[in-house]
XYZ file of C-alpha atoms in Angstrom:
784
model
C -8.700 -73.807 -1.021
C -4.746 -73.598 -1.581
C -4.536 -70.306 -3.912
C -5.763 -68.220 -0.152
C -3.908 -70.971 1.668
C -0.632 -70.511 -0.821
C -1.783 -66.215 -0.596
C -1.795 -66.345 3.576
C 1.664 -68.208 3.259
C 3.285 -65.586 1.101
C 1.575 -62.384 3.051
C 3.049 -64.376 6.620
C 6.479 -64.399 4.933
C 6.098 -60.693 3.541
C 5.588 -59.190 6.843
C 8.209 -60.814 8.334
C 10.749 -59.183 6.709
C 9.153 -55.944 6.863
C 12.111 -53.185 8.558
C 10.842 -50.107 10.051
C 12.596 -47.130 9.303
C 11.964 -44.697 11.712
C 13.740 -41.055 13.587
C 13.207 -37.028 13.794
C 15.290 -34.544 11.927
C 15.794 -31.771 13.144
C 18.237 -27.813 11.138
C 21.260 -27.607 12.554
C 21.738 -24.708 14.441
C 18.746 -24.128 15.498
C 17.256 -27.523 16.214
C 14.328 -27.066 14.936
C 12.553 -30.062 13.635
C 11.773 -29.967 9.276
C 8.457 -30.200 8.820
C 8.388 -32.380 4.823
C 12.048 -33.284 4.977
C 12.069 -36.130 2.087
C 12.623 -40.079 3.810
C 14.002 -42.649 0.630
C 15.002 -46.084 0.877
C 16.312 -47.312 -1.872
C 18.997 -50.380 -3.613
C 22.174 -50.034 -2.583
C 22.876 -51.876 -6.647
C 20.455 -49.847 -8.682
C 20.315 -47.310 -7.265
C 16.734 -46.996 -7.083
C 13.807 -45.952 -5.182
C 12.130 -49.437 -2.626
C 9.729 -46.326 -0.168
C 9.729 -43.302 0.195
C 7.865 -41.038 3.129
C 7.824 -37.315 4.903
C 8.025 -35.555 8.133
C 5.592 -34.677 9.659
C 5.081 -31.042 11.743
C 7.294 -32.418 14.625
C 10.244 -33.863 12.008
C 9.621 -37.591 12.342
C 9.217 -40.024 10.673
C 8.202 -43.603 10.287
C 7.830 -45.998 7.102
C 8.148 -50.211 5.737
C 10.360 -51.837 3.501
C 10.784 -55.647 2.772
C 14.487 -54.492 0.542
C 16.949 -56.418 1.927
C 20.538 -54.354 0.396
C 18.975 -50.895 0.775
C 20.315 -47.291 1.789
C 18.284 -43.868 3.231
C 18.505 -41.701 1.798
C 17.442 -37.876 3.883
C 16.754 -35.020 1.826
C 14.851 -31.193 2.669
C 15.166 -28.168 -0.695
C 17.991 -26.012 0.768
C 19.609 -28.461 2.915
C 22.954 -30.873 2.268
C 21.237 -34.753 1.717
C 21.913 -36.883 4.552
C 23.089 -40.726 3.014
C 22.717 -43.338 4.976
C 24.478 -46.978 4.753
C 25.359 -47.834 8.809
C 22.343 -48.870 10.678
C 21.313 -50.878 12.657
C 18.320 -53.902 12.212
C 16.690 -54.658 15.637
C 13.943 -56.223 16.509
C 12.830 -55.314 12.177
C 13.322 -52.428 13.303
C 15.715 -49.971 12.810
C 16.246 -46.320 15.151
C 17.603 -43.357 13.788
C 17.254 -41.525 16.388
C 17.669 -37.334 15.511
C 19.191 -36.619 12.403
C 20.997 -33.207 12.225
C 20.841 -31.268 8.059
C 23.232 -28.893 7.803
C 21.785 -25.422 5.241
C 23.497 -25.989 1.623
C 23.917 -22.458 0.998
C 24.661 -22.861 -2.859
C 21.424 -24.603 -3.274
C 19.078 -22.369 -1.787
C 20.933 -19.376 -3.364
C 19.948 -21.180 -6.902
C 16.449 -21.210 -5.099
C 15.597 -18.026 -4.414
C 17.479 -16.569 -8.060
C 14.330 -18.775 -9.209
C 11.312 -18.419 -7.994
C 10.865 -14.950 -9.013
C 7.204 -13.932 -7.968
C 4.954 -13.067 -10.765
C 4.587 -9.278 -10.235
C 0.761 -8.895 -10.388
C -1.313 -12.410 -9.788
C -5.293 -11.364 -10.646
C -8.404 -13.344 -7.437
C -11.585 -12.982 -6.991
C -12.576 -10.283 -5.544
C -9.124 -8.142 -5.469
C -5.149 -7.444 -7.260
C -1.964 -8.497 -5.872
C 0.759 -7.097 -6.621
C 3.676 -8.416 -5.605
C 6.820 -6.214 -4.809
C 10.208 -7.257 -5.430
C 10.125 -7.611 -9.743
C 9.117 -3.879 -10.258
C 13.313 -2.644 -11.161
C 12.974 0.642 -11.949
C 11.282 0.948 -7.954
C 14.369 1.323 -6.498
C 15.314 2.817 -3.743
C 11.138 4.421 -3.996
C 8.670 5.338 -1.297
C 6.099 3.349 -0.914
C 4.132 5.787 -2.956
C 6.241 5.763 -5.618
C 5.141 2.116 -5.547
C 1.414 2.375 -5.677
C 2.659 4.410 -9.936
C 4.115 1.358 -10.957
C 0.084 -0.814 -10.090
C -2.054 -1.018 -12.291
C -4.742 0.928 -12.122
C -3.057 3.477 -9.284
C -2.403 6.746 -9.825
C -0.287 9.131 -7.452
C 0.178 12.553 -8.463
C 2.530 14.602 -8.268
C 0.875 15.997 -4.539
C 1.288 12.641 -2.956
C -3.013 12.262 -3.952
C -4.369 8.992 -5.180
C -6.673 7.243 -7.220
C -8.057 4.099 -8.494
C -9.117 4.354 -11.243
C -9.872 8.211 -12.094
C -11.629 8.421 -8.310
C -9.847 9.779 -5.296
C -12.368 8.294 -2.711
C -10.098 5.391 -1.271
C -9.757 3.154 1.423
C -5.567 2.638 2.818
C -5.368 -0.191 4.846
C -2.016 -1.491 6.156
C -2.313 -5.689 6.645
C -5.648 -4.732 6.136
C -6.516 -2.645 9.423
C -7.245 1.131 8.656
C -4.124 3.006 9.747
C -2.062 6.601 11.143
C 0.509 5.543 8.853
C -1.157 5.424 6.117
C -3.164 8.317 6.767
C -2.702 11.949 4.022
C -3.208 13.783 7.390
C 0.056 12.211 8.453
C 2.066 12.178 5.334
C 3.102 9.213 6.572
C 3.522 6.893 3.368
C 7.337 7.640 3.207
C 7.989 6.512 6.130
C 7.357 2.882 5.433
C 10.263 2.235 3.434
C 9.613 -0.095 0.063
C 12.068 -3.181 1.760
C 9.415 -3.448 4.367
C 6.640 -4.302 1.626
C 6.308 -7.559 1.252
C 3.015 -7.056 -1.652
C -0.224 -4.133 -2.503
C -3.610 -5.810 -2.594
C -5.755 -3.255 -5.511
C -9.754 -4.506 -4.551
C -11.781 -2.639 -6.294
C -14.623 -4.147 -5.134
C -14.514 -4.971 -1.874
C -16.819 -7.655 -0.226
C -18.816 -6.883 2.989
C -15.687 -8.401 5.097
C -13.710 -4.974 4.291
C -14.226 -1.535 5.714
C -16.522 -0.280 3.636
C -14.717 3.018 3.552
C -13.381 4.162 -0.342
C -15.663 5.745 -3.187
C -13.206 3.696 -5.737
C -12.027 0.084 -3.232
C -9.167 -0.355 -1.371
C -5.936 -0.472 -1.515
C -4.137 -3.054 1.150
C -0.590 -2.973 2.188
C 1.041 -5.877 3.447
C 4.128 -5.659 5.333
C 6.544 -8.099 6.048
C 6.878 -9.747 8.312
C 9.893 -13.573 8.013
C 9.169 -16.258 9.815
C 12.477 -18.097 8.425
C 13.926 -20.932 11.043
C 17.457 -19.184 12.570
C 18.619 -15.672 12.599
C 18.103 -14.281 8.533
C 17.987 -10.905 7.369
C 18.988 -8.587 5.457
C 21.069 -5.073 4.914
C 20.134 -1.815 2.329
C 21.983 0.729 1.506
C 20.781 3.756 -1.137
C 22.727 6.850 -2.255
C 21.034 9.237 -5.276
C 20.806 12.396 -6.189
C 19.240 14.531 -5.160
C 20.349 14.309 -2.066
C 18.927 10.899 -0.843
C 21.012 8.286 1.059
C 19.621 5.723 3.381
C 20.584 2.588 5.013
C 18.745 -0.710 5.973
C 18.555 -3.602 8.285
C 16.095 -6.456 8.227
C 16.296 -9.412 11.343
C 14.356 -12.326 11.742
C 14.732 -15.356 14.061
C 12.915 -17.917 14.637
C 12.908 -20.856 17.750
C 10.935 -23.185 18.517
C 8.117 -21.231 20.417
C 8.961 -17.411 19.636
C 9.446 -15.522 16.385
C 11.329 -12.288 16.377
C 11.037 -9.727 13.996
C 12.405 -6.324 13.507
C 12.777 -3.452 10.767
C 14.824 -0.776 11.745
C 15.806 2.155 8.885
C 17.584 5.357 8.747
C 18.133 7.998 6.069
C 18.087 11.802 4.437
C 17.537 13.156 1.725
C 15.840 16.643 -0.577
C 12.459 16.503 -2.744
C 12.967 19.296 -4.646
C 9.936 21.350 -6.362
C 9.453 24.289 -8.933
C 5.612 25.940 -9.828
C 4.592 28.407 -11.378
C 0.900 30.153 -11.516
C -1.356 32.747 -13.303
C -4.305 34.154 -11.992
C -6.017 36.636 -13.980
C -8.795 38.920 -13.551
C -11.204 39.295 -15.691
C -13.289 42.287 -14.429
C -10.131 44.301 -14.316
C -7.752 42.763 -16.603
C -4.953 42.625 -13.800
C -3.065 39.884 -13.282
C -0.472 38.077 -10.872
C 2.033 35.805 -11.347
C 4.018 33.677 -8.950
C 6.881 31.188 -9.372
C 9.286 29.688 -6.865
C 10.593 26.462 -5.861
C 11.014 24.708 -2.286
C 14.001 22.724 -1.342
C 12.566 19.678 1.808
C 14.971 18.152 3.993
C 14.156 16.031 5.362
C 16.217 13.296 8.263
C 13.559 9.962 8.668
C 14.167 7.181 11.257
C 12.103 4.445 11.821
C 11.915 0.859 13.757
C 9.658 -1.925 13.237
C 9.766 -4.660 16.568
C 7.346 -7.532 17.396
C 7.282 -10.929 17.734
C 4.838 -13.848 17.705
C 4.175 -16.585 20.478
C 3.428 -19.589 19.232
C 1.753 -21.123 22.663
C 0.979 -23.923 20.365
C 0.182 -25.147 16.973
C -3.057 -23.817 16.781
C -2.822 -20.599 19.358
C -0.552 -17.291 17.923
C 0.046 -13.796 20.086
C 1.677 -11.402 18.336
C 2.642 -8.402 20.043
C 4.561 -5.392 17.693
C 5.044 -2.377 17.067
C 5.975 0.492 14.836
C 7.902 3.554 15.703
C 8.763 6.542 12.756
C 10.245 9.810 13.003
C 11.321 12.782 10.928
C 12.952 16.100 10.821
C 12.238 18.017 8.432
C 14.039 21.350 6.809
C 12.209 23.409 3.988
C 12.932 26.977 2.724
C 10.461 27.579 0.250
C 10.942 31.305 -2.002
C 8.720 33.094 -4.617
C 7.974 35.903 -6.782
C 5.376 37.422 -7.150
C 4.971 39.665 -10.339
C 1.082 42.279 -10.350
C 0.529 43.806 -14.202
C -2.247 46.596 -15.126
C -4.375 45.812 -17.765
C -1.935 46.674 -20.310
C 0.341 44.370 -18.526
C 2.486 46.898 -16.777
C 4.265 45.930 -13.788
C 3.340 47.768 -11.033
C 3.840 45.942 -8.143
C 6.721 42.753 -7.953
C 7.387 40.855 -4.475
C 9.710 37.682 -2.947
C 8.352 36.343 -0.170
C 10.816 32.906 1.435
C 9.803 31.217 4.120
C 11.599 29.127 6.639
C 9.824 26.138 8.084
C 11.018 23.231 10.397
C 9.180 20.552 11.860
C 9.137 17.617 13.507
C 6.619 14.362 13.345
C 6.849 11.409 15.043
C 4.432 8.631 14.579
C 3.832 5.381 16.712
C 1.404 2.224 15.528
C 1.468 -0.714 18.183
C -1.202 -4.125 16.919
C -1.349 -6.885 19.601
C -3.118 -9.977 17.509
C -4.392 -13.364 18.696
C -5.085 -15.953 16.318
C -6.626 -19.726 16.889
C -6.488 -22.214 14.532
C -9.310 -25.642 14.569
C -8.301 -28.750 14.412
C -9.907 -30.747 11.513
C -10.358 -27.954 8.509
C -8.070 -25.541 6.663
C -8.871 -21.983 7.536
C -11.307 -22.445 10.511
C -10.090 -19.921 12.753
C -10.503 -16.962 14.893
C -8.764 -13.628 14.583
C -8.496 -11.058 17.105
C -6.881 -7.211 16.857
C -6.582 -5.023 18.877
C -4.551 -1.487 16.928
C -3.109 1.626 18.279
C -1.522 4.516 16.397
C -0.294 8.239 16.680
C 0.865 10.669 14.714
C 2.190 14.103 16.263
C 3.361 17.230 14.342
C 5.215 20.117 16.014
C 5.890 22.297 12.874
C 6.735 26.783 12.928
C 6.861 28.688 9.371
C 8.120 31.785 9.355
C 7.417 34.690 6.428
C 9.834 37.720 5.188
C 7.255 39.651 2.560
C 10.024 41.837 0.905
C 8.664 44.247 -2.109
C 11.004 45.101 -4.584
C 8.482 47.460 -6.997
C 5.441 49.455 -5.931
C 4.841 50.769 -2.492
C 3.272 47.166 -0.806
C 5.135 47.573 2.769
C 7.470 44.715 3.782
C 6.269 42.580 7.127
C 6.767 39.092 8.609
C 4.728 36.697 9.163
C 5.220 33.724 11.151
C 2.810 30.051 11.367
C 2.101 27.660 13.668
C 0.646 23.956 14.263
C 0.182 21.480 17.222
C -1.093 18.612 15.890
C -2.174 15.459 17.851
C -4.132 12.406 15.942
C -4.909 9.272 17.591
C -6.766 6.688 15.965
C -7.911 2.821 17.432
C -9.010 -0.684 15.936
C -10.845 -3.316 17.787
C -10.998 -6.287 15.121
C -12.342 -9.668 15.901
C -12.837 -11.885 12.740
C -14.544 -16.021 12.523
C -14.317 -18.034 9.469
C -15.302 -21.531 9.530
C -15.278 -23.702 5.990
C -17.245 -25.940 5.716
C -18.382 -30.037 3.652
C -15.987 -29.103 1.559
C -18.014 -26.162 -0.491
C -18.956 -23.428 1.725
C -17.423 -21.085 3.929
C -18.949 -18.182 6.776
C -17.809 -15.288 7.573
C -18.340 -13.438 10.323
C -16.995 -9.912 12.445
C -17.161 -6.914 13.701
C -14.527 -4.216 14.243
C -14.557 -0.361 16.306
C -12.937 2.372 14.458
C -11.882 5.579 16.933
C -9.957 8.493 15.468
C -9.244 11.732 17.948
C -7.554 14.457 16.182
C -6.480 18.351 17.600
C -5.154 20.647 16.135
C -4.110 24.312 17.446
C -3.140 26.670 14.327
C -1.931 30.008 15.219
C -0.804 33.001 12.786
C 1.063 36.131 14.224
C 1.782 38.944 11.964
C 4.709 41.021 13.524
C 2.973 44.553 13.376
C 4.368 48.141 15.774
C 7.268 45.790 16.991
C 4.939 43.578 18.528
C 3.355 39.360 16.863
C -0.018 39.809 17.139
C -2.151 36.669 16.913
C -3.967 37.006 13.453
C -7.546 35.591 14.830
C -8.302 34.903 10.917
C -6.478 32.022 10.348
C -6.517 30.810 14.220
C -8.113 28.543 15.862
C -8.322 25.236 17.459
C -9.906 22.315 16.153
C -11.298 19.510 17.989
C -12.529 16.091 15.507
C -13.676 12.606 16.566
C -15.107 9.933 15.102
C -16.076 5.852 15.662
C -17.786 3.577 13.236
C -18.479 0.401 14.123
C -19.233 -2.172 11.836
C -20.638 -6.163 11.595
C -20.317 -8.434 9.105
C -21.256 -11.320 7.513
C -20.597 -13.171 4.066
C -21.696 -16.833 2.957
C -19.464 -18.722 -0.311
C -20.285 -21.768 -1.473
C -17.728 -22.921 -4.528
C -17.119 -25.936 -6.473
C -14.435 -26.549 -9.488
C -16.407 -24.272 -11.791
C -18.678 -22.230 -10.126
C -18.152 -19.947 -6.713
C -20.930 -17.207 -5.087
C -20.556 -15.449 -2.305
C -22.313 -13.084 -0.702
C -22.806 -10.277 2.261
C -24.128 -7.388 4.881
C -22.585 -5.225 6.187
C -23.248 -2.409 9.284
C -21.999 0.546 9.642
C -22.590 3.232 12.143
C -20.775 6.569 12.481
C -20.723 9.305 14.937
C -18.969 12.553 14.230
C -18.366 15.710 16.173
C -15.518 18.757 15.638
C -15.624 22.030 17.254
C -13.788 25.111 16.697
C -13.183 25.681 20.239
C -11.819 29.632 19.740
C -15.413 30.154 18.374
C -18.058 27.430 19.291
C -18.389 26.667 16.410
C -20.001 22.711 16.499
C -20.909 20.048 14.245
C -22.098 16.512 14.461
C -23.534 13.812 12.316
C -24.282 10.286 13.057
C -25.974 7.723 10.708
C -26.348 4.015 10.087
C -26.229 2.313 7.147
C -25.757 -1.332 5.303
C -23.341 -2.225 2.558
C -24.517 -5.712 0.243
C -22.336 -7.110 -1.611
C -22.159 -10.072 -4.190
C -19.306 -11.729 -5.426
C -19.312 -14.799 -8.347
C -16.909 -16.330 -10.707
C -17.728 -18.812 -13.695
C -14.972 -21.608 -14.375
C -15.686 -21.652 -18.780
C -12.273 -23.873 -19.250
C -8.910 -23.785 -17.546
C -7.971 -21.055 -19.448
C -11.359 -18.727 -19.245
C -12.885 -18.313 -16.747
C -15.152 -14.950 -15.469
C -15.990 -13.362 -12.752
C -18.781 -10.521 -12.001
C -19.095 -8.155 -7.978
C -21.286 -5.674 -6.597
C -20.532 -3.171 -3.867
C -21.827 -0.898 -1.858
C -18.758 1.694 -0.785
C -19.516 5.154 1.331
C -15.901 8.074 1.578
C -16.326 10.112 4.550
C -14.811 13.292 4.381
C -11.253 13.084 5.902
C -10.109 15.287 8.508
C -8.462 18.186 6.100
C -11.223 18.508 4.150
C -13.826 19.406 7.170
C -10.909 21.443 8.745
C -11.511 24.886 8.093
C -8.765 26.197 8.750
C -7.134 28.029 5.751
C -3.738 27.838 4.468
C -1.420 30.190 5.050
C 1.648 29.105 2.465
C 0.728 31.637 0.020
C -1.523 34.309 0.742
C -3.365 35.063 -2.791
C -3.867 30.651 -3.038
C -5.828 30.041 -0.058
C -7.443 26.547 0.837
C -9.730 25.847 3.151
C -12.173 22.685 4.467
C -15.502 22.056 5.209
C -17.294 20.825 8.252
C -20.188 20.491 6.827
C -19.715 17.989 3.954
C -21.203 14.744 3.665
C -20.071 11.330 3.286
C -20.286 9.877 -0.165
C -22.210 6.574 -0.904
C -21.042 4.537 -4.797
C -22.965 1.995 -6.160
C -20.750 -0.273 -7.871
C -20.670 -2.960 -10.322
C -17.765 -4.563 -12.177
C -17.859 -7.563 -14.851
C -14.143 -9.476 -14.974
C -12.795 -12.060 -17.379
C -9.937 -13.546 -17.149
C -7.188 -15.713 -20.446
C -4.385 -16.929 -20.169
C -2.226 -18.473 -23.476
C 1.035 -20.058 -24.287
C 2.714 -17.548 -22.199
C 1.031 -15.084 -20.460
C -2.719 -13.702 -19.153
C -5.083 -11.562 -20.030
C -7.460 -9.555 -18.230
C -10.341 -7.713 -19.257
C -13.469 -6.268 -18.025
C -16.260 -3.010 -17.921
C -17.233 -1.142 -14.115
C -20.133 0.639 -13.233
C -19.999 3.660 -10.326
C -22.667 5.779 -10.006
C -21.699 8.352 -7.138
C -24.504 10.792 -5.409
C -23.185 13.201 -3.153
C -20.124 14.229 -4.821
C -17.494 15.942 -2.847
C -15.449 18.617 -5.055
C -12.791 21.243 -4.497
C -14.887 24.682 -5.426
C -12.857 28.225 -6.564
C -13.492 31.723 -5.659
C -11.269 34.455 -6.718
C -11.383 37.908 -5.921
C -9.291 41.036 -5.724
C -6.608 38.498 -7.478
C -7.005 35.402 -4.395
C -8.236 32.819 -5.072
C -9.776 29.940 -2.057
C -10.196 26.765 -2.999
C -13.160 25.177 -0.646
C -14.786 21.184 -0.923
C -18.787 21.330 -1.493
C -20.689 18.472 -2.419
C -21.458 18.780 -5.879
C -24.987 16.540 -7.102
C -24.215 12.782 -8.407
C -21.332 11.303 -11.050
C -21.967 7.799 -13.650
C -18.999 6.541 -14.338
C -18.429 3.889 -16.812
C -14.780 2.681 -17.573
C -13.387 -0.161 -19.119
C -10.102 -2.006 -17.992
C -7.392 -4.272 -19.789
C -3.916 -5.670 -18.141
C -1.848 -8.023 -19.643
C 0.973 -9.664 -19.536
C 3.208 -11.577 -22.223
C 6.002 -13.409 -21.937
C 7.470 -14.401 -26.333
C 10.550 -15.985 -25.628
C 11.982 -16.754 -21.577
C 14.317 -13.779 -20.878
C 12.141 -11.301 -22.364
C 8.836 -9.703 -20.670
C 5.645 -7.646 -21.679
C 2.959 -5.789 -19.348
C 1.091 -3.160 -19.663
C -2.108 -2.211 -17.702
C -4.945 0.513 -20.485
C -7.977 1.990 -18.457
C -10.690 4.011 -20.185
C -13.406 5.598 -18.607
C -16.185 7.980 -19.403
C -18.563 10.045 -16.921
C -21.454 12.613 -16.643
C -21.451 14.292 -13.924
C -24.884 16.308 -12.274
C -24.666 18.953 -9.503
C -26.190 22.397 -8.762
C -23.628 25.090 -6.316
C -25.323 28.410 -5.501
C -27.498 29.037 -8.160
C -24.987 27.237 -10.539
C -25.327 24.934 -12.829
C -22.413 22.255 -12.979
C -23.527 19.261 -15.408
C -20.477 17.800 -17.456
C -20.248 15.379 -19.058
C -16.151 14.164 -20.431
C -13.200 10.742 -20.246
C -10.167 10.142 -18.921
C -7.819 7.774 -19.827
C -4.347 6.349 -18.869
C -2.003 3.231 -19.899
C 1.458 1.753 -18.722
C 3.987 -0.050 -20.363
C 6.216 -2.564 -19.064
C 9.152 -4.700 -20.692
C 11.946 -6.963 -18.705
C 14.614 -8.589 -20.583
C 17.362 -10.413 -18.872
C 20.618 -10.727 -20.006
C 23.757 -12.785 -19.879
C 26.048 -12.911 -15.961
C 22.462 -11.845 -14.254
C 21.685 -8.420 -15.479
C 18.073 -7.774 -15.564
C 16.835 -4.565 -16.644
C 13.698 -2.872 -17.100
C 11.605 -0.195 -18.514
C 8.591 1.608 -17.786
C 6.226 4.384 -20.073
C 2.634 5.946 -19.050
C 0.314 7.492 -20.009
C -2.366 9.949 -18.690
C -4.461 11.486 -20.593
C -6.403 15.578 -20.185
C -9.344 15.555 -18.012
C -11.833 17.883 -17.525
C -12.801 18.263 -13.185
C -15.676 20.947 -12.021
C -14.367 23.382 -12.776
C -11.066 23.000 -14.826
C -8.898 20.913 -17.059
C -5.710 19.553 -15.919
C -2.961 18.252 -18.848
C -2.038 14.977 -20.017
C 0.879 13.763 -18.682
C 3.812 11.142 -20.469
C 6.744 9.814 -18.081
C 8.947 7.057 -17.939
C 10.930 5.558 -15.520
C 14.366 2.669 -16.047
C 15.873 0.743 -13.545
C 18.739 -2.205 -13.580
C 19.826 -5.025 -11.911
C 22.895 -7.234 -11.510
C 23.171 -10.202 -8.775
C 26.309 -11.236 -7.520
C 27.194 -13.804 -4.657
C 24.505 -16.395 -6.317
C 22.069 -14.370 -5.391
C 23.088 -12.893 -1.973
C 23.811 -10.093 -3.123
C 22.149 -7.166 -5.435
C 22.604 -3.271 -7.099
C 20.296 -1.900 -8.443
C 20.012 1.434 -10.245
C 16.829 2.938 -11.095
C 15.880 6.256 -12.743
C 12.673 7.796 -11.609
C 11.324 10.322 -14.312
C 14.061 9.834 -16.805
C 12.902 12.838 -18.982
C 12.015 15.594 -15.675
C 7.873 14.935 -17.427
C 5.890 13.974 -15.068
C 4.589 17.217 -13.446
C 0.866 18.273 -12.590
C -0.568 21.224 -15.252
C -3.904 22.598 -15.357
C -6.117 25.096 -16.688
C -9.279 27.071 -15.049
C -11.443 29.075 -17.299
C -14.740 30.682 -15.123
C -17.110 33.537 -15.376
C -14.648 35.867 -13.844
C -11.134 34.787 -13.728
C -8.432 32.490 -15.977
C -5.737 30.404 -14.194
C -3.073 28.667 -14.688
C -0.818 26.708 -12.538
C 2.262 24.494 -13.024
C 4.544 21.949 -10.754
C 7.095 18.987 -11.197
C 10.117 17.581 -8.553
C 11.686 16.411 -11.457
C 14.310 13.506 -12.157
C 14.947 11.200 -8.938
C 18.399 9.142 -9.666
C 18.601 6.331 -6.819
C 22.165 3.399 -6.540
C 20.833 0.653 -4.327
C 22.802 -2.529 -2.571
C 21.308 -5.085 -0.248
C 23.051 -8.076 0.869
C 21.068 -10.947 2.918
C 22.761 -13.086 5.702
C 20.965 -16.846 6.998
C 18.129 -17.608 4.494
C 17.351 -13.809 4.489
C 17.004 -12.671 0.647
C 18.655 -9.775 -0.539
C 16.326 -7.182 -1.344
C 15.507 -6.329 -4.995
C 15.254 -2.289 -3.792
C 14.931 -0.462 -0.573
C 14.143 2.538 1.278
C 12.654 6.143 -0.057
C 10.556 8.110 1.038
C 7.726 9.775 -0.141
C 7.613 13.674 -1.084
């Protein structure tokens, strides 16, 4: 009884000596609450902590202490610490009221300098490439940045492939967009300083769009939500003619977050090409040598706002406008020789092309978070995109040898594409280990392409009906999905099912040729992971994918730029279907990590371009040619042997077996291809960083041709100044001008070689960050 009495008396005395300290912490200038600020009560003599707490989401705090001689310290990263020694105790309480913290610029800059992200992060079903650590991308376009992403390749024509396959679905912020389509040539209008990260999803779950037999590349744009007024300015200049300026601004208040990005520039893209076609039946050869300079002025702007209705509900409204004004001069020289290699005919073809390309994107998004459970939310978005092209090309054919008559031609394109995406996603975690996802998506794609070619005959422009028509394309895809996941500390599993209904209609208006397709398909997916140790993990996945023929593959118009090297679409194409399997292991070790995986893809109704040859004219047309089975191995590694030196590498090898029959021709063959990339980054004194990337892509076969190998190198240098507020970067892409494309086609009746290259690009970039905005590591350039 005595012990309990003594303890109770002691507790009463202690309680009577308790002092409650309370208040609210806000940010100077914006008066926004500072969440997670640290409140410390320390002994005035020993400076030792006696009690502590952090502020809540409203900036409020409340804590108690029994100390008698103390001071109060309030701090948060990036702000000047407040030390309070003068306070009044009333009724065992101290009310500090509102405490204002001011930004500590020096401290904030130190955090920015040191908190550099890892370049590539591996997750269960995707890899995330954090834009901003790759120095050689200074002044680069989005497509050029993709060339530095593991497993991704963009050839000189701008065609994207993943693990050697071109069946890739490109998303922007997780949704289909005209701005990411090949038809709009628009990825270049998304400047590099607008990118947050690039996600590579080789085996997507059922939550994602089923398009893309080789996987999905998701381009995530930046949207700052830092409090107050923040931003950055970027400036680029380079050789060949490459000049641009960009501005990023963000203003965050308690209810609104306003964000914008603006870019303007002009640049030139040179190109050299050479082809030679031998007619084996006659021995005649046609050689073409050409060069061109494409000059562009471009402008793009993103404007948007988040309205925080309350802590659980947010509405976002955003718009993106891009405009390009193009002028291109091209010159081609044709030499025609007989079977004795004697020149019989020669002529020049001069081209002047002008085009305007307006692009629009607008989105309304609503997100609702639910109380009690993290990641329990409902997300709805309505996205509209539009792309237009008004293009006029004038051709002058001048004979220099032989009797071919001089001629004039022109081509006019009026192209309009509208795409609308409606998406609803619901995520519900429960019981800590389980997660349910359900959702729906409807995508409408509507295109009108009016194409007319005219010949100047008898002093009158006459329409060439063989090359002129109006092509209408309309596709609607409805998708429904559900996934269910279980995850504990060492083991996780996720399964899902997606159903997609496709309705496609095309028509050639002038000739009333119609093609309608309607099909419904199921797309299951399965992923699992197991953590053997803290440093060793295993992952496995399966998904079924579809590759729907894209617009230009269906469009039967014949290209008219080169009369002897033509290409056309095929409105009767069927979609490809792929079963994709993958097993990956992840190893972490002192100073680095290693990702090693094997994969297998089985594809039906493979789409290939078949080239036919007649009278020295080659025509390329896509067709469904049999099946393809590809098995490969992939390795990604990062190693930092010492603090100032880092190596990253990417290696991919696959072997494939083709089976196909087309118009009584057997297209069975097998082959392999591999690619490798090595990057070294060195941090030097005085805040200098140097980075060099070398890459190699082996030769490989396709249905009719062999594409030669390719070796290239990029170099970048960066200097940080003003504690990271100002960055200066120099990049040299394709240092030795060796990144080209060369193919050889050897068939029964003809032999053809083709070569093209872009050359070296040198760019100097400057970036300055203000407010809490960080200086960009590089800034933007448009694609080819």
